[in-house]
PDB file of C-alpha atoms in Angstrom:
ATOM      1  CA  UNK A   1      86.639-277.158  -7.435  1.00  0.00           C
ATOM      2  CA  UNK A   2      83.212-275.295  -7.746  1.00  0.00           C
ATOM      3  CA  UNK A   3      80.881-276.145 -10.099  1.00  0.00           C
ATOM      4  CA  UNK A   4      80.598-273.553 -13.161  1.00  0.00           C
ATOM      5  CA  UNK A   5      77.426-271.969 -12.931  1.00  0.00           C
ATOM      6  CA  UNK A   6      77.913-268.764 -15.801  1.00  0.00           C
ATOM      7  CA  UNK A   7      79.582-268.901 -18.886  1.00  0.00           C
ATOM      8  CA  UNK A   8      79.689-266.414 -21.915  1.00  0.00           C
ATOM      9  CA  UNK A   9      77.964-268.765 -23.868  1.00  0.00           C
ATOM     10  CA  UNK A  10      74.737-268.015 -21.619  1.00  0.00           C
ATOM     11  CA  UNK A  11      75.211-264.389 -20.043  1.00  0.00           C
ATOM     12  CA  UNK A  12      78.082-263.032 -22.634  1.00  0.00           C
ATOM     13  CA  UNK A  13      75.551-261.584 -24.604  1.00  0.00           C
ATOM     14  CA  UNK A  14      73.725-259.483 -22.280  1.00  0.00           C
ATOM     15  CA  UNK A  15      77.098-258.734 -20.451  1.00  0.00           C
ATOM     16  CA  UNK A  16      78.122-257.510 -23.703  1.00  0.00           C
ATOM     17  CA  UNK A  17      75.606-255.288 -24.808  1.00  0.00           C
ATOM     18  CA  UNK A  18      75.006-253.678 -21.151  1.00  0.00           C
ATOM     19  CA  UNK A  19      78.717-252.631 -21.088  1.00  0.00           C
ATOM     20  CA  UNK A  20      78.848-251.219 -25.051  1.00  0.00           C
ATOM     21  CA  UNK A  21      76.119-249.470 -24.022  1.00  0.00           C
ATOM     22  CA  UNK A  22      77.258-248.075 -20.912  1.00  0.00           C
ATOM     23  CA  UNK A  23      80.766-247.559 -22.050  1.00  0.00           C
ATOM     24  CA  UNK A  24      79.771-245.349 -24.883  1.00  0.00           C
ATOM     25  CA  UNK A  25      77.292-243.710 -22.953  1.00  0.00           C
ATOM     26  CA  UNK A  26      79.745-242.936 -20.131  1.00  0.00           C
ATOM     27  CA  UNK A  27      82.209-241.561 -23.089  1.00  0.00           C
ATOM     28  CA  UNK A  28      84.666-243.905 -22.120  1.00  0.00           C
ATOM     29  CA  UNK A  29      87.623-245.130 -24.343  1.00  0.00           C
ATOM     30  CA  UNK A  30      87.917-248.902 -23.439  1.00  0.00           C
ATOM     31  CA  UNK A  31      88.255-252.506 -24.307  1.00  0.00           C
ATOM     32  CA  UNK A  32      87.319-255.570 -22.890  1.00  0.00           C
ATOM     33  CA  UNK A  33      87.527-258.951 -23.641  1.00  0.00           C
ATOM     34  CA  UNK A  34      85.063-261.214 -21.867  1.00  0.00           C
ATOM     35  CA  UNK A  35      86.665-265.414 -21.037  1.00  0.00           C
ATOM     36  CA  UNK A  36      85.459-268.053 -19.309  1.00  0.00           C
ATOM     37  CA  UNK A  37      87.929-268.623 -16.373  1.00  0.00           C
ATOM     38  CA  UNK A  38      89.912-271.762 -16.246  1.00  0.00           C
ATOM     39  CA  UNK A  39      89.534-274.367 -13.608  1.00  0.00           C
ATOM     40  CA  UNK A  40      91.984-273.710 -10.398  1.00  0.00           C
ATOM     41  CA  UNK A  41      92.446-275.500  -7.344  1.00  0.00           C
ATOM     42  CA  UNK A  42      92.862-271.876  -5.786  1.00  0.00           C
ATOM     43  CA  UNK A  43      89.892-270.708  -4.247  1.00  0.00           C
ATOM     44  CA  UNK A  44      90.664-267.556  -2.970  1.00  0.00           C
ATOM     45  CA  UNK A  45      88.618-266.093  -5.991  1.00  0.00           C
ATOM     46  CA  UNK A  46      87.295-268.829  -8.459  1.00  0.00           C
ATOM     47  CA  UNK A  47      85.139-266.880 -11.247  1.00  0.00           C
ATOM     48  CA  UNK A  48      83.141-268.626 -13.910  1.00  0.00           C
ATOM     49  CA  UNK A  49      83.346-265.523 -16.141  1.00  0.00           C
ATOM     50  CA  UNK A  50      86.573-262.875 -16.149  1.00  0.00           C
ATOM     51  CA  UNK A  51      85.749-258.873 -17.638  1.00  0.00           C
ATOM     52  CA  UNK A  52      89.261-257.902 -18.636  1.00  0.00           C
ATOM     53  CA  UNK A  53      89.234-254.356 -19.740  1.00  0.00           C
ATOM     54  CA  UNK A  54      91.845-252.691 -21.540  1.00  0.00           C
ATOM     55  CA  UNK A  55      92.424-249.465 -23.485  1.00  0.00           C
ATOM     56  CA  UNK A  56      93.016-245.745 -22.214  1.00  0.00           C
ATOM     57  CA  UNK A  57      91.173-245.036 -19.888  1.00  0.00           C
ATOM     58  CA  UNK A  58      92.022-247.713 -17.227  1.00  0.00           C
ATOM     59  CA  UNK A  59      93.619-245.293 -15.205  1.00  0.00           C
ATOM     60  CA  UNK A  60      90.137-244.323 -14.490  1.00  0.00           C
ATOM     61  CA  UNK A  61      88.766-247.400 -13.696  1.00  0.00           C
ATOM     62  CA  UNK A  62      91.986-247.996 -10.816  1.00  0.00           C
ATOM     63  CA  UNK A  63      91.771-245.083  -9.371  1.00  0.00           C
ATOM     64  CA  UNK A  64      90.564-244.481  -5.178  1.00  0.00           C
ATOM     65  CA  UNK A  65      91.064-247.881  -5.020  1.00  0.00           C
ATOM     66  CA  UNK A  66      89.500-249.532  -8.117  1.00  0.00           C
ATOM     67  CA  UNK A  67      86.011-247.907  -7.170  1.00  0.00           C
ATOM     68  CA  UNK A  68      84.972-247.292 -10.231  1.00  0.00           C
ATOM     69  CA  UNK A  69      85.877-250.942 -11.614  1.00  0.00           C
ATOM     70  CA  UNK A  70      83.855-252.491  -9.043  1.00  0.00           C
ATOM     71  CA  UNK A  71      81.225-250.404  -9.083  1.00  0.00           C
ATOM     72  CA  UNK A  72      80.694-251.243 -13.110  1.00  0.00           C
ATOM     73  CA  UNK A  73      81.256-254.867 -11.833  1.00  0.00           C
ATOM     74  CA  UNK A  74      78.347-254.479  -9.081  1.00  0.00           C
ATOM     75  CA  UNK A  75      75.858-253.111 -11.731  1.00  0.00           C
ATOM     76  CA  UNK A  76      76.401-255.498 -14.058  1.00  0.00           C
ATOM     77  CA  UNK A  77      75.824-258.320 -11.780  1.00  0.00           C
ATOM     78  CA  UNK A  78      72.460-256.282 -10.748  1.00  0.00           C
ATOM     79  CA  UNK A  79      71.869-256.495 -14.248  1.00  0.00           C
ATOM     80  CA  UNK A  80      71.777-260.618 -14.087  1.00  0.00           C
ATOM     81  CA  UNK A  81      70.039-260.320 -11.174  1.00  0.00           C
ATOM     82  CA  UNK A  82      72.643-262.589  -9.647  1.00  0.00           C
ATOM     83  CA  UNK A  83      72.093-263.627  -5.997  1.00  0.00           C
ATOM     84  CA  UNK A  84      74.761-262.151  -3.560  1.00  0.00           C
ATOM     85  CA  UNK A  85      75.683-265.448  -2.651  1.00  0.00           C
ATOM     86  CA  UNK A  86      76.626-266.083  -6.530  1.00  0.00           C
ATOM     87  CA  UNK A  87      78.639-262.537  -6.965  1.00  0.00           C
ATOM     88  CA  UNK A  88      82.259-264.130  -7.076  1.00  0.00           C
ATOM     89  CA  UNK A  89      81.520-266.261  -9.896  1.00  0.00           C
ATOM     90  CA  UNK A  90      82.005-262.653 -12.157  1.00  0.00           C
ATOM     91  CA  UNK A  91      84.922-261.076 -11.890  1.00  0.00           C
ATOM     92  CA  UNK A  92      86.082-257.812 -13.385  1.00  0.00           C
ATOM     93  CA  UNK A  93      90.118-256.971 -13.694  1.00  0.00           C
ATOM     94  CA  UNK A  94      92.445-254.269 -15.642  1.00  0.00           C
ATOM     95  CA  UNK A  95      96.100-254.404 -14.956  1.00  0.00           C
ATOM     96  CA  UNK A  96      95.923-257.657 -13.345  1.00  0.00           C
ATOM     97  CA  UNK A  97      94.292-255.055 -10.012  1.00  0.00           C
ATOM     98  CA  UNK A  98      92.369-258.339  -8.664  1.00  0.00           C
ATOM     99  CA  UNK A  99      95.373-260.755  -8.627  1.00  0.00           C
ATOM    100  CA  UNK A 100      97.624-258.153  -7.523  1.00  0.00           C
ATOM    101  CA  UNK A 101      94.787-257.378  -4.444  1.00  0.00           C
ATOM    102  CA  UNK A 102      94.342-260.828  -3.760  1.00  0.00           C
ATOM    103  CA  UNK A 103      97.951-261.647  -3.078  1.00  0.00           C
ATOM    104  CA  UNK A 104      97.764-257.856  -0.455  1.00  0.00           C
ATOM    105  CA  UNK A 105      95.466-259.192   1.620  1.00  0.00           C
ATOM    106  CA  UNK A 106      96.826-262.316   1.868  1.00  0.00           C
ATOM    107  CA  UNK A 107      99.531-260.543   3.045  1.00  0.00           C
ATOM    108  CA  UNK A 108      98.048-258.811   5.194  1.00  0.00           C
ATOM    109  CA  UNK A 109      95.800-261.242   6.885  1.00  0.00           C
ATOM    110  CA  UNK A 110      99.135-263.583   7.700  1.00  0.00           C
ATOM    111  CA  UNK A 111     100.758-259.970   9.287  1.00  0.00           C
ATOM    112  CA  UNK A 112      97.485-259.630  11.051  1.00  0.00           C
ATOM    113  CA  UNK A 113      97.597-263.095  12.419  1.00  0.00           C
ATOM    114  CA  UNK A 114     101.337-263.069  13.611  1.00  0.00           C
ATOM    115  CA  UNK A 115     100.497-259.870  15.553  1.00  0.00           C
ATOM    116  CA  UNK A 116      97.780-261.268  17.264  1.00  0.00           C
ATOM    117  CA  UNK A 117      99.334-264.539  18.371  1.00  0.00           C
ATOM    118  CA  UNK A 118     102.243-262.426  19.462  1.00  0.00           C
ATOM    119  CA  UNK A 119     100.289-259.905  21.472  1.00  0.00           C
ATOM    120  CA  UNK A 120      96.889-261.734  22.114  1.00  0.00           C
ATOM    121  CA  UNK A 121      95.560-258.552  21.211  1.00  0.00           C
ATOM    122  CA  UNK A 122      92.843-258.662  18.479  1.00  0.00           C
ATOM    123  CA  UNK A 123      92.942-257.098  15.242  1.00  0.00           C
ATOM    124  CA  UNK A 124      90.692-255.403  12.976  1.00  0.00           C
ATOM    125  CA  UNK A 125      90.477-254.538   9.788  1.00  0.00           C
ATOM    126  CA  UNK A 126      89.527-251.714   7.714  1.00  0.00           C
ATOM    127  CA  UNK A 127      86.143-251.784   5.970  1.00  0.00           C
ATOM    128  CA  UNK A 128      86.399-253.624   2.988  1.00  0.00           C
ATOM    129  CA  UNK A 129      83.751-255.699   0.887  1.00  0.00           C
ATOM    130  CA  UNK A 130      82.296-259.262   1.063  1.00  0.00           C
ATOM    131  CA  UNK A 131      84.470-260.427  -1.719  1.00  0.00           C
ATOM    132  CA  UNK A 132      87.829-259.279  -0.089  1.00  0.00           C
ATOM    133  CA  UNK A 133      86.543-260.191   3.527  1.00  0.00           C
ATOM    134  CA  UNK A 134      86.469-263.838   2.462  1.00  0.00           C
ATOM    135  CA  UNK A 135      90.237-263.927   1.149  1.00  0.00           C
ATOM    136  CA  UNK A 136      90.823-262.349   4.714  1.00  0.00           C
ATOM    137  CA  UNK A 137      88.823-265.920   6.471  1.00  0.00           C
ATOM    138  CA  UNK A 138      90.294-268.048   4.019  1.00  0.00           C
ATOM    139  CA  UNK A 139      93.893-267.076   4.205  1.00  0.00           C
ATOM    140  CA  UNK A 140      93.679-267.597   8.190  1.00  0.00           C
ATOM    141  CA  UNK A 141      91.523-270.683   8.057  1.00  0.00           C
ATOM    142  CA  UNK A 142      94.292-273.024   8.533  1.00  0.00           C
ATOM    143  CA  UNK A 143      95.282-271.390  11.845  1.00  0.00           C
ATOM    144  CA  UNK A 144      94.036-273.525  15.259  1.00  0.00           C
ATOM    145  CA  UNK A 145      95.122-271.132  17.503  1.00  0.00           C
ATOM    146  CA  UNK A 146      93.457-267.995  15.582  1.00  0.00           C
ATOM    147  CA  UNK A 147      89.752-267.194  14.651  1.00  0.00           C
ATOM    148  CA  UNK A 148      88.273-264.483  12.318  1.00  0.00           C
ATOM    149  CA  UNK A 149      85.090-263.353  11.882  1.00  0.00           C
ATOM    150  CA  UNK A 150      82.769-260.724  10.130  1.00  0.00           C
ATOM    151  CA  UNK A 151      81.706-257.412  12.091  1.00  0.00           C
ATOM    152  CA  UNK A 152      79.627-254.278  11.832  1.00  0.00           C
ATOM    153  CA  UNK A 153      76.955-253.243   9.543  1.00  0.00           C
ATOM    154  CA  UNK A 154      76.693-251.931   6.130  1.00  0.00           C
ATOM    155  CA  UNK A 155      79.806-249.995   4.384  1.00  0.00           C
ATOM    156  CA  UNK A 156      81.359-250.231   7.999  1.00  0.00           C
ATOM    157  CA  UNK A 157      81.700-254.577   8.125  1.00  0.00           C
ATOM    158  CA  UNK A 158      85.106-255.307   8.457  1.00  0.00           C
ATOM    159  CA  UNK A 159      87.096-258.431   9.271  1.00  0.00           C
ATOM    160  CA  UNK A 160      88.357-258.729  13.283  1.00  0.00           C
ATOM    161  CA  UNK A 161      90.718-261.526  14.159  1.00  0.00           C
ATOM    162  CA  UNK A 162      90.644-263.189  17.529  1.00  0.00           C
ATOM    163  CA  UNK A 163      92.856-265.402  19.386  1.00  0.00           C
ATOM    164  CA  UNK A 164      91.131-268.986  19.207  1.00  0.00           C
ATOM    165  CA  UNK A 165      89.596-268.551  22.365  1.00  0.00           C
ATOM    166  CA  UNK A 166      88.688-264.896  22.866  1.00  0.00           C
ATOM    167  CA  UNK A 167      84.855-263.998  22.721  1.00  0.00           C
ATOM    168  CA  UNK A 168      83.611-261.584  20.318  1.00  0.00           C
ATOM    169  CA  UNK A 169      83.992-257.940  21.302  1.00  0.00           C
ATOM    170  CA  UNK A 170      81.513-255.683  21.042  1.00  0.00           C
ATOM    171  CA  UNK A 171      81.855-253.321  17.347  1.00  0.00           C
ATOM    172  CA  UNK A 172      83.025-249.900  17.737  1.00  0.00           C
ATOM    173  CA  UNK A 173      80.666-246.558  16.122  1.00  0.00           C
ATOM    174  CA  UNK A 174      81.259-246.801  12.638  1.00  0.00           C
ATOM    175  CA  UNK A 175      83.076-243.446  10.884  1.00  0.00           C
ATOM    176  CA  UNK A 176      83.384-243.519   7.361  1.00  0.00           C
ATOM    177  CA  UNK A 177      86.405-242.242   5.650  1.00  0.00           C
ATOM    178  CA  UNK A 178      86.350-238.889   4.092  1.00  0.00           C
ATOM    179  CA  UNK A 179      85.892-239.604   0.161  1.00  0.00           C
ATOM    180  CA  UNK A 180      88.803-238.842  -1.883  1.00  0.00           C
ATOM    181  CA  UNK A 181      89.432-236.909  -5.123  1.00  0.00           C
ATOM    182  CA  UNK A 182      92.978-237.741  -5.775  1.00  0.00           C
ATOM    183  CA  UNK A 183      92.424-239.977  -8.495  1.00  0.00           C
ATOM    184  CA  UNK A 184      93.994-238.859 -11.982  1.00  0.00           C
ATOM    185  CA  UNK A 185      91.334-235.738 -13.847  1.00  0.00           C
ATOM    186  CA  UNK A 186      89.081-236.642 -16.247  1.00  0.00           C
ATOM    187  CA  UNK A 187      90.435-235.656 -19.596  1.00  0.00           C
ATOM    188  CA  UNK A 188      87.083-233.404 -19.876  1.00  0.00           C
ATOM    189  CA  UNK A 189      88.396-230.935 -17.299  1.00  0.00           C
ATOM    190  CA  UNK A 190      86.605-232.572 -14.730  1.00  0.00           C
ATOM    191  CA  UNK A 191      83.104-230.663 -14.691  1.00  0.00           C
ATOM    192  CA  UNK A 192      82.613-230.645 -18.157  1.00  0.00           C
ATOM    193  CA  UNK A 193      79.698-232.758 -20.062  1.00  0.00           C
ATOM    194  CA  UNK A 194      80.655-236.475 -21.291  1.00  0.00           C
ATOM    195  CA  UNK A 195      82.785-237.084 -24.400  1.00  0.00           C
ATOM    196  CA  UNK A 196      80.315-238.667 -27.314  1.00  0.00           C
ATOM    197  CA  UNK A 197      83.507-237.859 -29.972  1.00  0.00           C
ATOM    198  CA  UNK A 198      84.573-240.977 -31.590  1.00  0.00           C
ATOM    199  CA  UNK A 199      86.006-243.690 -30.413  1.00  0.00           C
ATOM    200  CA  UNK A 200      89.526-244.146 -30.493  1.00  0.00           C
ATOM    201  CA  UNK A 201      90.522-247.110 -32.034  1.00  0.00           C
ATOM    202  CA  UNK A 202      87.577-245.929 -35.027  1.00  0.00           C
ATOM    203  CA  UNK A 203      86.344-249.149 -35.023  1.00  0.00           C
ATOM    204  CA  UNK A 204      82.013-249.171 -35.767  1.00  0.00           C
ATOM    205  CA  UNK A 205      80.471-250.838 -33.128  1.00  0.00           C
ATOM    206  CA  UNK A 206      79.785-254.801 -33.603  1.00  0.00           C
ATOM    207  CA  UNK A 207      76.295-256.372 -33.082  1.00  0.00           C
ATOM    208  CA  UNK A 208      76.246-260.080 -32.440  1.00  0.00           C
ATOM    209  CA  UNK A 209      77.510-262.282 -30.129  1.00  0.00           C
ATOM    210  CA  UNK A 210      80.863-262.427 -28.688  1.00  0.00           C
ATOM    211  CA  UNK A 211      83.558-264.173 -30.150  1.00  0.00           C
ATOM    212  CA  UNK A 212      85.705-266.206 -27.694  1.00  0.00           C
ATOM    213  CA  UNK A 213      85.750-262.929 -25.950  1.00  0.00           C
ATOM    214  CA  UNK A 214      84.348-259.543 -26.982  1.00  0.00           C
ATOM    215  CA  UNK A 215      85.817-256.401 -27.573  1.00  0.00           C
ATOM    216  CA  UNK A 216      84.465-252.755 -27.560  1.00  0.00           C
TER     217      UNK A 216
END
């Protein structure tokens, strides 16, 4: 079981008061609630600290992918200055999105793996980041006669799994996808300035410190 390392007892407050502020800057109609995870024996993703964001605009936040939700998780974490090494120990979720990922790649990686063993041919995957690489490696780690490792550079590193005793093949030219705009509009029309109407749920924004978990 890892060892906590955050809690909202020692970041909540400046996790708090960088997402009020960029929520309402943003114009965006949302809640959150920030917890301290419970202990699990699962390590596939073991937070210290879960974002849980509610409200609606969530649609936003899922859509191409969840890009915008981890984005807002990424600059928050630049925020804390958090080591990349320490970036799975904060994890942001709406819609239960990261358990529901979690159990797809799993998925995916034990499809992977029975194609390879079948075919001895290997197997890459699509781009994807650190965080979801590592549920690739750990759902496979259990497998003697199968191997999976980390490839290419930048935006373009991607999981490739091997037959057990296959050498590394060399990475193919990396060509990102073309960006997509098929996520839901934004209620502004799409080109239109930022929404600084009310919010909402007409609550006043809160000062102080978080209770339990804090909403905006």
């Amino acid at each position: 079981m890892t060892e906590r390392k955050y809690s909202v007892a020692t970041v909540g407050l400046r996790i708090d008061g960088f997402l009020q502020e960029t929520l309402q800057n943003g114009g965006f109609h949302l809640e959150y609630e920030l917890m301290d995870s419970q202990p699990s024996d699962d390590d596939f993703e073991t937070p210290d600290i879960m974002v849980k964001f509610t409200g609606p605009d969530v649609d936003l936040l899922l859509a191409n992918k969840a890009e915008m939700l981890l984005a807002l998780e990424h600059i928050t974490m630049e925020m804390l200055r958090m080591p990349s090494e320490d970036h799975s120990r904060i994890s942001f979720d709406a819609n239960d999105y990261r358990l529901l990922r979690i159990e797809e790649l799993r998925v995916s990686a034990q499809t992977a793996g029975d194609k390879v063993k079948r075919t001895g041919v290997p197997f890459r995957f699509n781009p994807m980041n650190s965080r979801e690489r590592r549920v690739i490696h750990l759902a496979l780690r259990n497998e003697t006669t199968l191997r999976s490792e980390s490839a290419g550079m930048g935006p373009g590193r991607h999981v490739v799994v091997y037959p057990a005793g296959m050498p590394s093949l060399p990475d193919p030219p990396y060509v990102p996808e073309p960006r997509r705009h098929g996520g839901p509009p934004r209620r502004d029309g799409g080109g239109g300035p930022r929404r600084d109407g009310p919010r909402r749920d007409g609550g006043p924004r809160r000062d102080g410190p978080p209770r339990g978990g804090r909403r905006h």
